[in-house]
CSV table of C-alpha atoms and ligand atoms in Angstrom, one decimal:
chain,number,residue,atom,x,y,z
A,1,UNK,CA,36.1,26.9,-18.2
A,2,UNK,CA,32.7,27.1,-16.2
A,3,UNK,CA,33.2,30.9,-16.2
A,4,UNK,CA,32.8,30.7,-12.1
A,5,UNK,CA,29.8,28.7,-11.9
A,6,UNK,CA,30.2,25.3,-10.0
A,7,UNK,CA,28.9,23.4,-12.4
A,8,UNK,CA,28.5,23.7,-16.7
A,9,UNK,CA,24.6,23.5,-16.1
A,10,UNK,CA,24.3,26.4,-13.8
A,11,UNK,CA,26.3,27.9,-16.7
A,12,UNK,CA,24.6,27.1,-19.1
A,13,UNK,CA,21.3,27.2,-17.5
A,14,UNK,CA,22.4,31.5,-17.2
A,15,UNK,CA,23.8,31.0,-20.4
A,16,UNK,CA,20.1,31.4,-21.7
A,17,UNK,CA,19.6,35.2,-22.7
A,18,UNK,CA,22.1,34.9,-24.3
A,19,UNK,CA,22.2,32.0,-26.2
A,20,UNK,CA,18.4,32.7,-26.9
A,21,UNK,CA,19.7,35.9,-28.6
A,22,UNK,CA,22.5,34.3,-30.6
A,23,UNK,CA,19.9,32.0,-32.0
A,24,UNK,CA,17.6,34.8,-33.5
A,25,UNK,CA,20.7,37.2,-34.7
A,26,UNK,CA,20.5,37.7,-38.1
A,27,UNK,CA,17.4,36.1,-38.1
A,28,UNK,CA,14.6,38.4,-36.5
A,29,UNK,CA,14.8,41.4,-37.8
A,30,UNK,CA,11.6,43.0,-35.6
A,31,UNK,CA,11.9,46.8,-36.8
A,32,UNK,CA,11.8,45.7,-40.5
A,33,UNK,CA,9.0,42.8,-39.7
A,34,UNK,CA,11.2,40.2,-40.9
A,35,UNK,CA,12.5,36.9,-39.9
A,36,UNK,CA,15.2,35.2,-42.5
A,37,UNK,CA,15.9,32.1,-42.2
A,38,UNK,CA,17.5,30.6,-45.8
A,39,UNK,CA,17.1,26.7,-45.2
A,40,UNK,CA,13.0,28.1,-45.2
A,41,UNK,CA,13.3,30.4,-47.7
A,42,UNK,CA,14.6,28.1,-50.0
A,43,UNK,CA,12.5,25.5,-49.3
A,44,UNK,CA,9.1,27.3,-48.5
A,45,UNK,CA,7.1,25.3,-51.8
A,46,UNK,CA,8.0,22.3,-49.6
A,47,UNK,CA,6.6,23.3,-46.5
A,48,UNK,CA,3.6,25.6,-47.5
A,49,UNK,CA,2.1,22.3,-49.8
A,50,UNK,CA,3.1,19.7,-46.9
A,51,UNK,CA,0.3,18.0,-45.8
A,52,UNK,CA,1.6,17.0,-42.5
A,53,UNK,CA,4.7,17.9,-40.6
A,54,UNK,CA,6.6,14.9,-38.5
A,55,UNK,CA,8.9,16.3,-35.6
A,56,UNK,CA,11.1,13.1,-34.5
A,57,UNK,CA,13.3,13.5,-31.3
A,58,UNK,CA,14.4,11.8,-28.5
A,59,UNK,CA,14.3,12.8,-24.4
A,60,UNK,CA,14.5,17.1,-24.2
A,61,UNK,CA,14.8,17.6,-28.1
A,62,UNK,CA,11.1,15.7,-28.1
A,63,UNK,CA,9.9,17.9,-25.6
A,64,UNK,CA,10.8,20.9,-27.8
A,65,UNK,CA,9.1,19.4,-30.4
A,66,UNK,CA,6.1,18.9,-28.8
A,67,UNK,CA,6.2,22.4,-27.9
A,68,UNK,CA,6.7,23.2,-31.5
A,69,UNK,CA,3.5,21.3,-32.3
A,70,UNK,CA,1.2,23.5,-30.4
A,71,UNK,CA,3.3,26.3,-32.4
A,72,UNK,CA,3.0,25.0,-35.7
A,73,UNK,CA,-0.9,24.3,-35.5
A,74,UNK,CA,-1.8,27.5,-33.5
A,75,UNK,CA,0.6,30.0,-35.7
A,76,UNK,CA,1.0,28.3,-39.2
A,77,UNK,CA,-2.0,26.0,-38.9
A,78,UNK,CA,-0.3,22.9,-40.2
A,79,UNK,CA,-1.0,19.7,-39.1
A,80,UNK,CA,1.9,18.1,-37.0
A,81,UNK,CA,2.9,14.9,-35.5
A,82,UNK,CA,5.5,14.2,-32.5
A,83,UNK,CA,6.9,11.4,-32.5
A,84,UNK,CA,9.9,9.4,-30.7
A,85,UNK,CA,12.6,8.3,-33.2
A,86,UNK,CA,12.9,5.2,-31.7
A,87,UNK,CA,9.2,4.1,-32.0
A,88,UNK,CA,8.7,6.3,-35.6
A,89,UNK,CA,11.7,4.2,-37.2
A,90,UNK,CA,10.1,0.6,-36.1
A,91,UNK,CA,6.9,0.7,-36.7
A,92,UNK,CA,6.7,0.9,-40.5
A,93,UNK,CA,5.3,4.6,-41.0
A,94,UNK,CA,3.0,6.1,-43.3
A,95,UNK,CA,5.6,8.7,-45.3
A,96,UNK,CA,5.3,10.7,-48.4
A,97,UNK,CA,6.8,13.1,-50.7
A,98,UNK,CA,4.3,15.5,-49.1
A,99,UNK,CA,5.4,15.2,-46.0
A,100,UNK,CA,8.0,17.2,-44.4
A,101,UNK,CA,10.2,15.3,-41.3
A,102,UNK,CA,11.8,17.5,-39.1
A,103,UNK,CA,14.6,16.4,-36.8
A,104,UNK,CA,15.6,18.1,-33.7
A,105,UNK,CA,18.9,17.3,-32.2
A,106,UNK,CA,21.2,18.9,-29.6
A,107,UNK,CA,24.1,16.4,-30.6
A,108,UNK,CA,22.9,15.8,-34.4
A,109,UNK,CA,24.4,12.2,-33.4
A,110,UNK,CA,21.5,10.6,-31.8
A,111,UNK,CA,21.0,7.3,-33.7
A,112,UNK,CA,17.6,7.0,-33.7
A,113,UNK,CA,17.0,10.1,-34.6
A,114,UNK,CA,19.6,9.9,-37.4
A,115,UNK,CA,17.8,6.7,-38.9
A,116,UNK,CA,14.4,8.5,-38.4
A,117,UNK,CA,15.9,10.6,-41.1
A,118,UNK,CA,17.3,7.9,-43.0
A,119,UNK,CA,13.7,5.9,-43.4
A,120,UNK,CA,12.0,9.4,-44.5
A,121,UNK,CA,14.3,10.5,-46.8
A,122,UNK,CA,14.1,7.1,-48.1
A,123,UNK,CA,10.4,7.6,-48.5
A,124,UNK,CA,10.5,10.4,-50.5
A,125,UNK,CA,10.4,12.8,-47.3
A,126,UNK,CA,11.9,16.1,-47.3
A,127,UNK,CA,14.0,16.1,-44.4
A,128,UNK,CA,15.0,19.4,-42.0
A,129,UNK,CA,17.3,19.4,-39.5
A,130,UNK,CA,17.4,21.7,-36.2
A,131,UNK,CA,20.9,20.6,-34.4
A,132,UNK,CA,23.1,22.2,-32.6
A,133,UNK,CA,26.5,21.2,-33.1
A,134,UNK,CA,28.0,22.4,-36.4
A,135,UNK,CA,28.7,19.8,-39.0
A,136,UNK,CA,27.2,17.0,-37.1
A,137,UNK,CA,25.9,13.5,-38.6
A,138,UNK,CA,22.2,14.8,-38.5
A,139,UNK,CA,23.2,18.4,-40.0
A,140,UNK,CA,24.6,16.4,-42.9
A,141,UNK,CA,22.0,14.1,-43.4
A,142,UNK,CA,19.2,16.4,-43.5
A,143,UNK,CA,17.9,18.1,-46.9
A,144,UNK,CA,18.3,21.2,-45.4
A,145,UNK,CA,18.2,22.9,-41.1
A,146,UNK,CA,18.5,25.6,-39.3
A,147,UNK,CA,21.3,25.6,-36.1
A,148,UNK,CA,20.3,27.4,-33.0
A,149,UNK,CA,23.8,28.5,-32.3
A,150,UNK,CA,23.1,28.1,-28.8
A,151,UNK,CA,27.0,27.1,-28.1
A,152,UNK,CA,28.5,24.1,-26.9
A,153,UNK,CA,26.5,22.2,-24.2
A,154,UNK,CA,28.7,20.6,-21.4
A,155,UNK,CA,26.1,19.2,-19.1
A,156,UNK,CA,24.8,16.1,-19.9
A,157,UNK,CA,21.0,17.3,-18.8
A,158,UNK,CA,20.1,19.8,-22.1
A,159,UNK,CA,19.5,23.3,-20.6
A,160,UNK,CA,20.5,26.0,-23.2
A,161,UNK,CA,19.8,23.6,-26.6
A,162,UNK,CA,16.1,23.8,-25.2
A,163,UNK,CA,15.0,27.0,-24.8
A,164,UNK,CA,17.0,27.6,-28.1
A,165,UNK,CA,15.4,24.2,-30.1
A,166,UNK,CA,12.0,26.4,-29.4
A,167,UNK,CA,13.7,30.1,-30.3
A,168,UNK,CA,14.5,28.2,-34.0
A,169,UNK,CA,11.0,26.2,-34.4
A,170,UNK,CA,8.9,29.7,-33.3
A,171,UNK,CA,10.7,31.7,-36.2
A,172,UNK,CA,10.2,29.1,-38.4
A,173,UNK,CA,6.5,28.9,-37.6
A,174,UNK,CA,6.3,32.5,-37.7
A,175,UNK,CA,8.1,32.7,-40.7
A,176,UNK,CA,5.6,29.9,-42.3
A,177,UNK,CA,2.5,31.7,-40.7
A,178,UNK,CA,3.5,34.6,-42.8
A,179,UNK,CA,4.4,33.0,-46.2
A,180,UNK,CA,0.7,31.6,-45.6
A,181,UNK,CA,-1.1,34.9,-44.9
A,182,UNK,CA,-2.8,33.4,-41.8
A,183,UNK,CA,-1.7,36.3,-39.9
A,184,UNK,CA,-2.6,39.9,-39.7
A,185,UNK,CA,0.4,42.2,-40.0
A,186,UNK,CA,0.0,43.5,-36.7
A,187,UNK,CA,0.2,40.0,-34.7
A,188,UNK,CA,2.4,39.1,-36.6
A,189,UNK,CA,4.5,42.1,-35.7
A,190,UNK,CA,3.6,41.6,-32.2
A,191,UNK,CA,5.2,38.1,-32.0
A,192,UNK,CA,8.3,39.6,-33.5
A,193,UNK,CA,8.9,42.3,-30.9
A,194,UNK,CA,7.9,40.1,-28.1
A,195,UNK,CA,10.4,37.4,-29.4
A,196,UNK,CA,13.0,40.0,-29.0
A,197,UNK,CA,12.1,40.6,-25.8
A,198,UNK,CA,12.8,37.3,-24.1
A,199,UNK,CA,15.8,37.5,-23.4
A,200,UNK,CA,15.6,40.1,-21.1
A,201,UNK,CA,12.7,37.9,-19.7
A,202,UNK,CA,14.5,35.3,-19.6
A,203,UNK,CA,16.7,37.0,-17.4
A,204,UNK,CA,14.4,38.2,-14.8
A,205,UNK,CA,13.4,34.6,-14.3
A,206,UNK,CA,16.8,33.8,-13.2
A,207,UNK,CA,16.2,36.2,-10.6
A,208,UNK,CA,14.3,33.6,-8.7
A,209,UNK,CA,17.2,31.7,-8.4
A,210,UNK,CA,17.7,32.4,-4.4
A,211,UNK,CA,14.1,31.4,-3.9
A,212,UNK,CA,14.3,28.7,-5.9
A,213,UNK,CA,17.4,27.4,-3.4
A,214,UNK,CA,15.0,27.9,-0.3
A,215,UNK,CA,12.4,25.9,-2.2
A,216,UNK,CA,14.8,23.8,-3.1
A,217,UNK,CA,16.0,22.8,0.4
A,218,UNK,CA,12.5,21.9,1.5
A,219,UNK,CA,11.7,19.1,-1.1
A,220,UNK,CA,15.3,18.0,-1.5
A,221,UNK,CA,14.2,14.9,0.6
A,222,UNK,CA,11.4,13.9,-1.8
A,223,UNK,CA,11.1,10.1,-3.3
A,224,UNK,CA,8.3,10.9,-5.5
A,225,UNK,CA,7.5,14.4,-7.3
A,226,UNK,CA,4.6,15.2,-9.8
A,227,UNK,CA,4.5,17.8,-12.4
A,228,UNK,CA,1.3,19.4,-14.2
A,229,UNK,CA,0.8,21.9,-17.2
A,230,UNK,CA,-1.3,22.5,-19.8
A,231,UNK,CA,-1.5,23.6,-23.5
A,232,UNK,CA,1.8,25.0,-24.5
A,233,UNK,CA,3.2,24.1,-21.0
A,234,UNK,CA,2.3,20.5,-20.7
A,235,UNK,CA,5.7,19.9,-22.7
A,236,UNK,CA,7.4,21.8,-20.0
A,237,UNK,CA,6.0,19.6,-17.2
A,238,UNK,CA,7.3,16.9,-19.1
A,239,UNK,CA,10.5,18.6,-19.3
A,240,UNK,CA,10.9,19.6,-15.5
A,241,UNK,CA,10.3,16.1,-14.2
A,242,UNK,CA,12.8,14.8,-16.7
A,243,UNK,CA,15.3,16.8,-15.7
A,244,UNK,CA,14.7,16.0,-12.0
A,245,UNK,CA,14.9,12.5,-12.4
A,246,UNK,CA,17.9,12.6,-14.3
A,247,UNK,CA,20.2,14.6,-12.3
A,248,UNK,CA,18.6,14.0,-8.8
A,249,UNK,CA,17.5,10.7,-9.2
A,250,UNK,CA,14.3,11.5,-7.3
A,251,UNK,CA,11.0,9.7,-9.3
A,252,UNK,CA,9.0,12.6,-10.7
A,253,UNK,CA,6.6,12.4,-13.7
A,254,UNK,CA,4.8,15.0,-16.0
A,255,UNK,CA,1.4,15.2,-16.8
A,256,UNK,CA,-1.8,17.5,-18.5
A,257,UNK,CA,-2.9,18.8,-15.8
A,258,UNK,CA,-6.4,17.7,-16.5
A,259,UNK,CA,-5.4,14.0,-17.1
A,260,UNK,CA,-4.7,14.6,-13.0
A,261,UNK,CA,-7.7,13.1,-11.9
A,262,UNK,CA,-7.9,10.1,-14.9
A,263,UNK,CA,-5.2,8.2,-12.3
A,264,UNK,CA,-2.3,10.2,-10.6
A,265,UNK,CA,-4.7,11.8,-8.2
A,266,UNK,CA,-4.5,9.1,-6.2
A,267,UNK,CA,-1.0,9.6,-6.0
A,268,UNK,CA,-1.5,12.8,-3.9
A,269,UNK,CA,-0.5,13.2,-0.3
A,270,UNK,CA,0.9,15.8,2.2
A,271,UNK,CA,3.9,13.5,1.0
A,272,UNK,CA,4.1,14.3,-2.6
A,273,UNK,CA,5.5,18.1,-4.2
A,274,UNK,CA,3.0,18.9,-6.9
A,275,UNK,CA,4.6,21.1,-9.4
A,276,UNK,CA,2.7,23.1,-11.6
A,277,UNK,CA,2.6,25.4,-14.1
A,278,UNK,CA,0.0,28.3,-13.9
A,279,UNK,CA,0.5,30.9,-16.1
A,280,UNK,CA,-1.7,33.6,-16.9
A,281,UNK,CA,-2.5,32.8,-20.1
A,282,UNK,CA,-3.6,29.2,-21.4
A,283,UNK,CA,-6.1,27.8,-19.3
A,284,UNK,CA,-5.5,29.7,-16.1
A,285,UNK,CA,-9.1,29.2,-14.5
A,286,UNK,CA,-8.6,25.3,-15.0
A,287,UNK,CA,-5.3,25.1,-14.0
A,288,UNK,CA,-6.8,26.9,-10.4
A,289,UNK,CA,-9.3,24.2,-10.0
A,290,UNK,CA,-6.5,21.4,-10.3
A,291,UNK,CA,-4.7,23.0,-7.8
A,292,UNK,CA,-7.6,23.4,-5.6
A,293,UNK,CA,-7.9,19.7,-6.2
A,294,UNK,CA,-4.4,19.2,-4.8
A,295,UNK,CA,-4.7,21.1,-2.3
A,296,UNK,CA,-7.8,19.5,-0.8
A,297,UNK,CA,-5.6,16.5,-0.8
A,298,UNK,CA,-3.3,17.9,1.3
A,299,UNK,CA,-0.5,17.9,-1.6
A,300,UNK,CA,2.3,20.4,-1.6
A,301,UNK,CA,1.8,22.5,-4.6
A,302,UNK,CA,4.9,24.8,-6.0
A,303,UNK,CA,3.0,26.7,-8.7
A,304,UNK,CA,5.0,29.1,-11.6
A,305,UNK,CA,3.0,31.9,-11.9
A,306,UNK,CA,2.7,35.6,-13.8
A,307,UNK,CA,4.0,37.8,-12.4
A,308,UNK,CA,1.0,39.6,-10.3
A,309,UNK,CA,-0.4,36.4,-9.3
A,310,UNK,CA,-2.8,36.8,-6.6
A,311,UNK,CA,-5.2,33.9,-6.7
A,312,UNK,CA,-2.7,30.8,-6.7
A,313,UNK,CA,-0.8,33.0,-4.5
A,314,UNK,CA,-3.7,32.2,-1.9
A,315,UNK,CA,-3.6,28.2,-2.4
A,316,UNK,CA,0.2,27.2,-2.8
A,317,UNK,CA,2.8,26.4,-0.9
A,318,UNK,CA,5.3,28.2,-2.7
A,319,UNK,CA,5.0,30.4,-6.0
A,320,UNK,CA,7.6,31.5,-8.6
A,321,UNK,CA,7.0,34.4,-10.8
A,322,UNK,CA,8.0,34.7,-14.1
A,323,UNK,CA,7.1,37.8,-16.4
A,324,UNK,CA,4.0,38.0,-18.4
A,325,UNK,CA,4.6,37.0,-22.2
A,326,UNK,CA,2.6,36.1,-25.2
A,327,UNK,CA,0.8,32.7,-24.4
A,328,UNK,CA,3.1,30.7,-27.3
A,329,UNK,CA,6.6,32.2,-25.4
A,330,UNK,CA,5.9,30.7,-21.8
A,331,UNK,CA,7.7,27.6,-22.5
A,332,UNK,CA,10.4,29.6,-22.9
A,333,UNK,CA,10.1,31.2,-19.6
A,334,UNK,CA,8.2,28.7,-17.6
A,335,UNK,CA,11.2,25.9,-18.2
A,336,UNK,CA,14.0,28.3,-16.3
A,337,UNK,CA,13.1,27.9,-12.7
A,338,UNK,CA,12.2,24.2,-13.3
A,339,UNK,CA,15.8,23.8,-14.3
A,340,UNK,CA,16.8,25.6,-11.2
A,341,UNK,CA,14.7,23.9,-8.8
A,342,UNK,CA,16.2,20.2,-10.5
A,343,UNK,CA,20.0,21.9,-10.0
A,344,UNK,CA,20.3,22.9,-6.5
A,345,UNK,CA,17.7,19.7,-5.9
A,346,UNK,CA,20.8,17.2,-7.2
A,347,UNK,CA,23.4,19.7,-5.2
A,348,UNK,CA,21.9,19.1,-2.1
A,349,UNK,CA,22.0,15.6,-2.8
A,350,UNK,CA,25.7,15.3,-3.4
A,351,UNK,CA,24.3,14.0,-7.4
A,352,UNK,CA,27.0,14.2,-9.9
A,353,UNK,CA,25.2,17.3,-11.7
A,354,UNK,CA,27.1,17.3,-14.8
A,355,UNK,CA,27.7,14.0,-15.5
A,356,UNK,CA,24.7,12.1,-14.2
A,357,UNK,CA,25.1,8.4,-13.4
A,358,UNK,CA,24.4,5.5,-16.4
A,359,UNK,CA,24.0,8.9,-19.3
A,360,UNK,CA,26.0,9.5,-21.9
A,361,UNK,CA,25.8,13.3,-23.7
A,362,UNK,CA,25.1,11.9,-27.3
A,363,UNK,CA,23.8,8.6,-27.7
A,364,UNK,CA,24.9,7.4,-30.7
A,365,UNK,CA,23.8,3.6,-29.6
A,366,UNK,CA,20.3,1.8,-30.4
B,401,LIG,C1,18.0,15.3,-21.3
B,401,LIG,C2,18.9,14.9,-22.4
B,401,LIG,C3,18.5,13.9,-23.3
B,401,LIG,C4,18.7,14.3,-24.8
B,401,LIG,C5,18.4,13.2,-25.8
B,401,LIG,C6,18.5,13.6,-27.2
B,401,LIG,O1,18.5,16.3,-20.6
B,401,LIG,O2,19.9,15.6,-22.6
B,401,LIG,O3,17.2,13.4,-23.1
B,401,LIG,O4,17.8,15.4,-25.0
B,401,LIG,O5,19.3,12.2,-25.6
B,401,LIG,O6,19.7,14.2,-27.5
B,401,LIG,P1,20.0,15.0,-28.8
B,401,LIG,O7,19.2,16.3,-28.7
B,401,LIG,O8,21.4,15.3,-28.8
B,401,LIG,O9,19.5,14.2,-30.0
């Protein structure tokens, strides 16, 4: 049943070209210069007059959302909001008809989330759902969703529901950026081939996995670990040191990279890992000057680089390449060796992987 991996997440964590692709089939249709999507296309009035979109998630889900944000603004140019369902649902919210809620959900039975929904829809919100498991409570409760068909996720820490939580949310803000005519034909176009070409990125990111292991084995003994991005890979940051702390139990927190020197900075030691996230694209000279900051520190800085890299090449530790993409598509990439690294971290550790200590898989309590 874990197809000869040790563990589901490993599995699932390769599951990702894959699953990735299932998500867009039938969807992107690149040569044509189409995405279809029906829960959109029936509902595009709704979202092309919204004057705000709310995203409400809870733990990895609200990562992708946040990733979805930059998405939305950059590509469609709508305003959105991120917000926890826990905090959104208690705190009284400002909702109206022309606002459009959007729930992201691996499970589709995460409570919160699922009264999020409630409270909007109650409000006069039109309510779309982006869940993964078929005929869930949150698929039904919504007005209308989209599933990312990324298949049934064993491991309790969500590999394979993220990478395909952000495959959905990119179509549907391409799709919007279209309908909306902010878009020339040719980006447009150029989003839609380089979508298709993930996967296959995707897969030469798994490629690292060996190095990853060796990387692994030097930082297994950590207490502490910091994580830095910026732009569309701050969510990521957040992401990785989630899904250390989860499964390995080792303290690790995410950050902007620029709010570094606001507090955490003092935090940095030849003790403490600094992982960061240094893409090409999206900053890049700023992200360098953080990690000269580190450095001068004396901090041990794992950096996940394009492939190429030669300046962080000179100042860290350890790098990880992953293959050029368009700057909006790096989550997608950026996330895989950060699941890795948190894997063979918790192996070495004797963690219970799959089934991490005090978590449940859908928590359908308050
Ligand atoms: C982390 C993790 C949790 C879930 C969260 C939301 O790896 O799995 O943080 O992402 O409990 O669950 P869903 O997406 O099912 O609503």
């Amino acid at each position: 049943e874990k197809g000869g991996y040790d563990h589901f997440m490993l599995k699932e964590i390769y599951e990702q070209p894959r699953a990735i692709k299932d998500t867009y089939r039938g969807r992107l249709l690149a040569d044509q210069g189409l995405i279809r999507m029906a829960g959109i296309d029936l509902n595009m009035e709704k979202f092309l007059n919204a004057n705000r979109i709310i995203i409400v998630a809870c733990g990895t889900s609200w990562h992708a959302g946040l990733v979805a944000e930059y998405i939305f603004e950059d590509l469609a140019r709508i305003p959105v909001e991120v917000e926890y369902a826990s905090e959104f649902r208690y705190r009284n919210p400002v909702i109206t008809d022309k606002d459009v809620l959007i729930a992201i959900s691996q499970s589709g039975e995460t409570a919160d989330t699922l009264a999020a929904i409630k409270l909007a829809k109650d409000r006069g919100a039109f309510v779309f759902g982006v869940c993964n498991v078929v005929g869930s409570s949150i698929a039904r409760e919504t007005d209308a969703g989209a599933y990312t068909h990324a298949g049934p996720e064993i491991g309790v820490a969500s590999t394979k529901a993220f990478t395909t939580q952000i495959t959905v949310l990119t179509l549907m803000a391409l799709k919007l950026a279209k309908a909306k005519g902010v878009f020339s034909e040719t980006k447009y176009r150029e989003y839609l081939t380089e979508l298709e070409n993930i996967p296959s990125k995707v897969e030469k990111s798994l490629e690292s996995n060996t190095l990853i292991e060796i990387i692994a084995d030097v930082y297994k003994d950590s207490t502490n670990c910091l994580y830095l991005g910026r732009g569309y890979n701050f969510p990521v940051a957040l992401e990785g040191a989630l899904k250390l702390k989860e499964i390995s139990y080792i303290h690790a927190e995410g950050y902007p990279a620029a709010e570094m020197k606001h507090g955490p900075i003092a935090l940095i030691d030849e003790h403490m890992p600094v992982f960061v996230i240094a893409t090409k694209k999206g900053h890049y000279e700023k992200v360098v000057s953080n990690i000269q900051e580190i450095k001068s520190r004396k901090g041990k800085i794992i950096a996940i680089v394009t492939e190429g890299d030669e300046q962080v090449k000179e100042l860290a530790d350890h790098v990880i390449e992953v293959p050029e993409t368009l700057e909006s598509l790096t989550p997608l990439l950026t996330t895989i060796p950060l699941q890795l690294l948190s894997y063979h971290i918790a192996v070495m550790r004797g963690c219970n992987v799959d089934q991490p200590r005090n978590l449940a898989k859908s928590v359908t309590v308050e």
